[in-house]
Coordinates of C-alpha atoms in Angstrom, one line a residue:
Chain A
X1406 CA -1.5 159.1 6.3
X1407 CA -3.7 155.9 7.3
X1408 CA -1.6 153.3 9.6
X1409 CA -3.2 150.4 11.4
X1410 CA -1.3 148.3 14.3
X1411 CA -1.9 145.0 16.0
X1412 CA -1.6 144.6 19.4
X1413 CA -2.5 140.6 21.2
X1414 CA -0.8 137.8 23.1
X1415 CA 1.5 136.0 20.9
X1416 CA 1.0 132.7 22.3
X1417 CA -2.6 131.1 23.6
X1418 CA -3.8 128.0 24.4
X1419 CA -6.0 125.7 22.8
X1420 CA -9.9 126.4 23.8
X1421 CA -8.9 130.1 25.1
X1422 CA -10.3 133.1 23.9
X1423 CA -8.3 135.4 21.4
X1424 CA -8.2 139.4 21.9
X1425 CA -6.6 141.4 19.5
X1426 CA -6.9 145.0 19.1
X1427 CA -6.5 147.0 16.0
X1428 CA -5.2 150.4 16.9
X1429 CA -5.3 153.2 13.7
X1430 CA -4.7 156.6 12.8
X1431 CA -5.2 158.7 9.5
X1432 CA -9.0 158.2 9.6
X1433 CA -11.8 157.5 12.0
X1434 CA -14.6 155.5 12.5
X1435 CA -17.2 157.5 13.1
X1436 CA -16.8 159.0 9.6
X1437 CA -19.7 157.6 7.1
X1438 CA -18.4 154.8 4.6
X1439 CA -15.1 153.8 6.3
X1440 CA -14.6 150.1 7.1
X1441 CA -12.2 148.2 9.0
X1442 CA -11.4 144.4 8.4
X1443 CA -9.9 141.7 10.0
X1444 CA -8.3 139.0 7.8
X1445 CA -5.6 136.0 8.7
X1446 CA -3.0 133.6 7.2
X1447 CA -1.9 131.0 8.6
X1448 CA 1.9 130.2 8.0
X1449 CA 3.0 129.6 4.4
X1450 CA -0.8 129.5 3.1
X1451 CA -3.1 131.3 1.8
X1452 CA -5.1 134.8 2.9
X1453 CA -8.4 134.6 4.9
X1454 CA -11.1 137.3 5.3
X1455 CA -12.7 137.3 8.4
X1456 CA -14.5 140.2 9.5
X1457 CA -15.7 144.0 8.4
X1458 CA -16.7 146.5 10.7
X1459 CA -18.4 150.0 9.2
X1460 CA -18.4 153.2 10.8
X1461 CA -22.6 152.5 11.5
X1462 CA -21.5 149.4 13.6
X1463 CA -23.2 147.4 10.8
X1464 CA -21.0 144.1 11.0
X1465 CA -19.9 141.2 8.2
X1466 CA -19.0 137.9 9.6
X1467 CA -17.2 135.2 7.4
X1468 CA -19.7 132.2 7.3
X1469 CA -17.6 129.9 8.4
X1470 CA -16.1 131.6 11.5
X1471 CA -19.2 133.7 12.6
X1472 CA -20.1 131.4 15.6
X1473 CA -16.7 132.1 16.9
X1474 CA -15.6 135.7 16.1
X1475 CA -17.0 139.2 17.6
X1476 CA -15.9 142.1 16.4
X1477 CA -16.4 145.9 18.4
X1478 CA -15.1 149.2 17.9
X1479 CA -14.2 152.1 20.3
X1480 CA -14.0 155.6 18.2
X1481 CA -12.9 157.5 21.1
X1482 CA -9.7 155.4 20.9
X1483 CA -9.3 154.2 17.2
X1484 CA -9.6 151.4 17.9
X1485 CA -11.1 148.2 16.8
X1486 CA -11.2 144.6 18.8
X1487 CA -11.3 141.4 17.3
X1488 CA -12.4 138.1 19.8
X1489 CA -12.3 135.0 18.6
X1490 CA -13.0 131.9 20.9
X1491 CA -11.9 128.5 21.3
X1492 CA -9.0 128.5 19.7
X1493 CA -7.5 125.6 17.9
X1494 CA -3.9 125.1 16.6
X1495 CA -5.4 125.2 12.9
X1496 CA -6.0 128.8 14.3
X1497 CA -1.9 129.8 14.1
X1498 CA -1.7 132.7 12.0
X1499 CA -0.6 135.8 11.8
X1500 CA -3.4 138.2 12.0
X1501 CA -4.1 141.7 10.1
X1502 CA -6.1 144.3 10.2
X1503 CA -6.9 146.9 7.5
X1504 CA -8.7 149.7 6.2
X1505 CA -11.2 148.6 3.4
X1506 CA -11.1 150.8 0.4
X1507 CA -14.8 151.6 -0.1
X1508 CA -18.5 150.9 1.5
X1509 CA -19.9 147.5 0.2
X1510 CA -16.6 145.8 -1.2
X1511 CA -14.4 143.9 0.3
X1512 CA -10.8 145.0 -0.7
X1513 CA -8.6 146.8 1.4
X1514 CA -6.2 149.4 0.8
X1515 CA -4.2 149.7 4.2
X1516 CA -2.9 147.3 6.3
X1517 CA -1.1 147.1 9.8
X1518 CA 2.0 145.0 9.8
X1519 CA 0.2 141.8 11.2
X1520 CA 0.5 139.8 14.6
X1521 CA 1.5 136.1 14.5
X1522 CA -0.9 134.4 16.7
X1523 CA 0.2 130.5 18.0
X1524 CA -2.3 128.6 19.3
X1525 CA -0.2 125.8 21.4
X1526 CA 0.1 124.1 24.6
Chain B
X213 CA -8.9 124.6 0.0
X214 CA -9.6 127.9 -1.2
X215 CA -12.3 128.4 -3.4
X216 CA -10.4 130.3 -6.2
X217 CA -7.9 128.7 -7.9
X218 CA -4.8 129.7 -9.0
X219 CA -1.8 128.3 -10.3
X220 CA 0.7 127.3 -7.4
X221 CA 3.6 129.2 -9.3
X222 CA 4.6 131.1 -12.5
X223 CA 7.6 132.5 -13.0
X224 CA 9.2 135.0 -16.5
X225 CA 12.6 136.7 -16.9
X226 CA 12.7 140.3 -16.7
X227 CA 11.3 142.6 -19.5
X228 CA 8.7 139.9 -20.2
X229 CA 4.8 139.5 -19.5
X230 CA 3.4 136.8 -17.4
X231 CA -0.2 136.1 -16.5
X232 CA -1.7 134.6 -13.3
X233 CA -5.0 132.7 -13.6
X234 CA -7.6 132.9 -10.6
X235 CA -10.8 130.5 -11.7
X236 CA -13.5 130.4 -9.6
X237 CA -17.2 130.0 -10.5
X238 CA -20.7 131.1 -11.6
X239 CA -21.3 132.2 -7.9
X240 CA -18.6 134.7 -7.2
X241 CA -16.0 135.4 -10.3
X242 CA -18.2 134.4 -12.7
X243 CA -21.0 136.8 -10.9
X244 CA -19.6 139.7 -9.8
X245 CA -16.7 142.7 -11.4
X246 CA -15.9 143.0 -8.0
X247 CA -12.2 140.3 -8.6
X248 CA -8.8 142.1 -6.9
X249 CA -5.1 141.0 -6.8
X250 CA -2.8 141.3 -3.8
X251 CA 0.8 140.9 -3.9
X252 CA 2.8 139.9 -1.1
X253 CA 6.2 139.8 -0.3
X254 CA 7.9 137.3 2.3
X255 CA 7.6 138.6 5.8
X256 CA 5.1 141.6 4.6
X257 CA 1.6 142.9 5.0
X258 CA -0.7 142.6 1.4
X259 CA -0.6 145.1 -1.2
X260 CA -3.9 146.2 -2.9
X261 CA -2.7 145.7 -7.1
X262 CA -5.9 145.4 -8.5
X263 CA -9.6 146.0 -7.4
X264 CA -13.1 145.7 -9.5
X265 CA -11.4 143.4 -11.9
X266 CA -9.3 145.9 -13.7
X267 CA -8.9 149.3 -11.9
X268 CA -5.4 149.9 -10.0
X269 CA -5.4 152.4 -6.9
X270 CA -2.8 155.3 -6.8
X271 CA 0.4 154.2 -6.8
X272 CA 0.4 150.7 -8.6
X273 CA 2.1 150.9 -11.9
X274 CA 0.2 150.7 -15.3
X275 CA 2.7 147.3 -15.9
X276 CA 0.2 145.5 -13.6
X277 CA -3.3 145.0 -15.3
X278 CA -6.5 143.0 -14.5
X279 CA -9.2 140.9 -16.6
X280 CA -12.2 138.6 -16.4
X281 CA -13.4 136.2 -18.6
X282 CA -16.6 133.7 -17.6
X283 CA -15.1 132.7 -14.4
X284 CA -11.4 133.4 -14.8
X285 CA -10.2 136.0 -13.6
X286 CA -6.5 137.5 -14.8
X287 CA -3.4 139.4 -13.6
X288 CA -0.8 140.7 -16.0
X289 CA 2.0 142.2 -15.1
X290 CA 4.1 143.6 -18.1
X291 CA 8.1 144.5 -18.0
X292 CA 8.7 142.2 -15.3
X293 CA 11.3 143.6 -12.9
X294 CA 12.9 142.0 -9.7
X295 CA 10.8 143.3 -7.5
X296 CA 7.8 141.5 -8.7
X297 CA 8.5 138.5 -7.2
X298 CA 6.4 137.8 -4.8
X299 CA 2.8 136.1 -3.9
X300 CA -0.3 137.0 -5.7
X301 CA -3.4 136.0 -4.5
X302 CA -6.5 137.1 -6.3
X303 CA -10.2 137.5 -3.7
X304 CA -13.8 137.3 -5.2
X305 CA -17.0 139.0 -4.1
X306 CA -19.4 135.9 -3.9
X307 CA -22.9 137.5 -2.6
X308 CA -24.6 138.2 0.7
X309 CA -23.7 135.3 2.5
X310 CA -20.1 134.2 1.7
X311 CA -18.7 137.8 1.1
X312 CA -15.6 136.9 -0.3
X313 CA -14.1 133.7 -1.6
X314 CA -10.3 133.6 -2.0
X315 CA -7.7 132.0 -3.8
X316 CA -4.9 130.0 -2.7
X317 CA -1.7 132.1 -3.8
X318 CA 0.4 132.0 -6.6
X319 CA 4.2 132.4 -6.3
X320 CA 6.4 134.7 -9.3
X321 CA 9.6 133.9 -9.8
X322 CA 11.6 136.7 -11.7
X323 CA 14.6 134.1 -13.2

């Protein structure tokens, strides 16, 4: 049985550094094909892919958020850690991480339950 | 603005068919079998509905069914029931660089 959890402040400041860690069971990381994503939406809109991390540490960055984001993994923990920096109130969302359903594609069969994130003041 | 787009809602009465549109273009939809459908529910985490245009994983009823044509891309779901409402929001493979382009959500209303 595959679960995946969020764990990360709820509230941070504009400019600061997001950490959010992805903490899973039911598979691992280390095993050859297996991905883990990281994908957002902000409140009342739409679904945003942001970052896939294979079991090689091969790494997929959206365009458009590649400056900002890093993504690691720790396969002694199950674990997977998603940084993004300077964080803007456009970056309020809640945040999910998930278990992508084959090597090479980019749709995802698990998911953890999601972390709102607001970026305030 | 998303990329894909879909219509902002739809809605049918239950027993009946209704189809969500997700147009994108020659670059990703248009390019690629690689479409799939999520359905959300308020307050929940995706659901994987459809993957490579058409194929369902385990667990998603045969009522729910995929298409492409050009650079539409289509969801069906047949015998609507109540629990179908919810958003759908349809993702494209677009290439090496992008990755994935998405669509803006569409909202079903079971009347």
């Amino acid at each position: 049985q595959i679960t995946l959890k969020e764990s990360g402040p709820t509230l941070v400041k504009p400019t600061q550094t997001l950490t959010l860690t992805c903490t899973f069971s039911g598979f691992s990381l280390s095993t050859s094909g297996v991905g883990v994503g990281w994908i957002r939406q902000p409140p009342g809109k739409a679904l945003e892919w942001l970052v896939l991390i294979y079991w090689d540490d091969d790494k997929r960055y959206s365009p458009s958020l590649k400056s900002r984001l890093t993504i690691t993994k720790d396969t002694s923990k199950n674990q997977v850690v998603l940084t993004m920096t300077n964080m803007d109130p456009v970056d309020t969302a809640t945040y999910y991480c998930a278990h992508q359903l084959r090597t090479g594609y980019y749709e995802f069969d698990y998911w953890g339950q999601g972390t709102l994130v607001t970026v305030s003041s | 603005q998303s990329a894909l787009t879909q219509p902002r809602s739809v809605s049918g009465s239950p027993g009946q068919s209704v189809t969500i549109s997700c147009t994108g273009t020659s670059s990703d939809v248009g390019s690629y079998n690689s479409v799939s459908w999520y359905q959300q529910h308020p307050g929940k985490a995706p659901k994987l509905m459809i993957y490579d245009v058409s194929k369902r994983p385990s667990g998603v009823p045969d009522r729910f069914s995929g298409s492409k044509s050009a650079n539409t891309a289509s969801l069906t779901i047949s015998g609507l029931q109540a629990e179908d409402e919810a958003d759908y929001y349809c993702w494209s493979y677009a290439g090496s660089y992008t990755y994935v382009v998405f669509g803006g959500g569409t909202k079903l209303t079971v009347l």
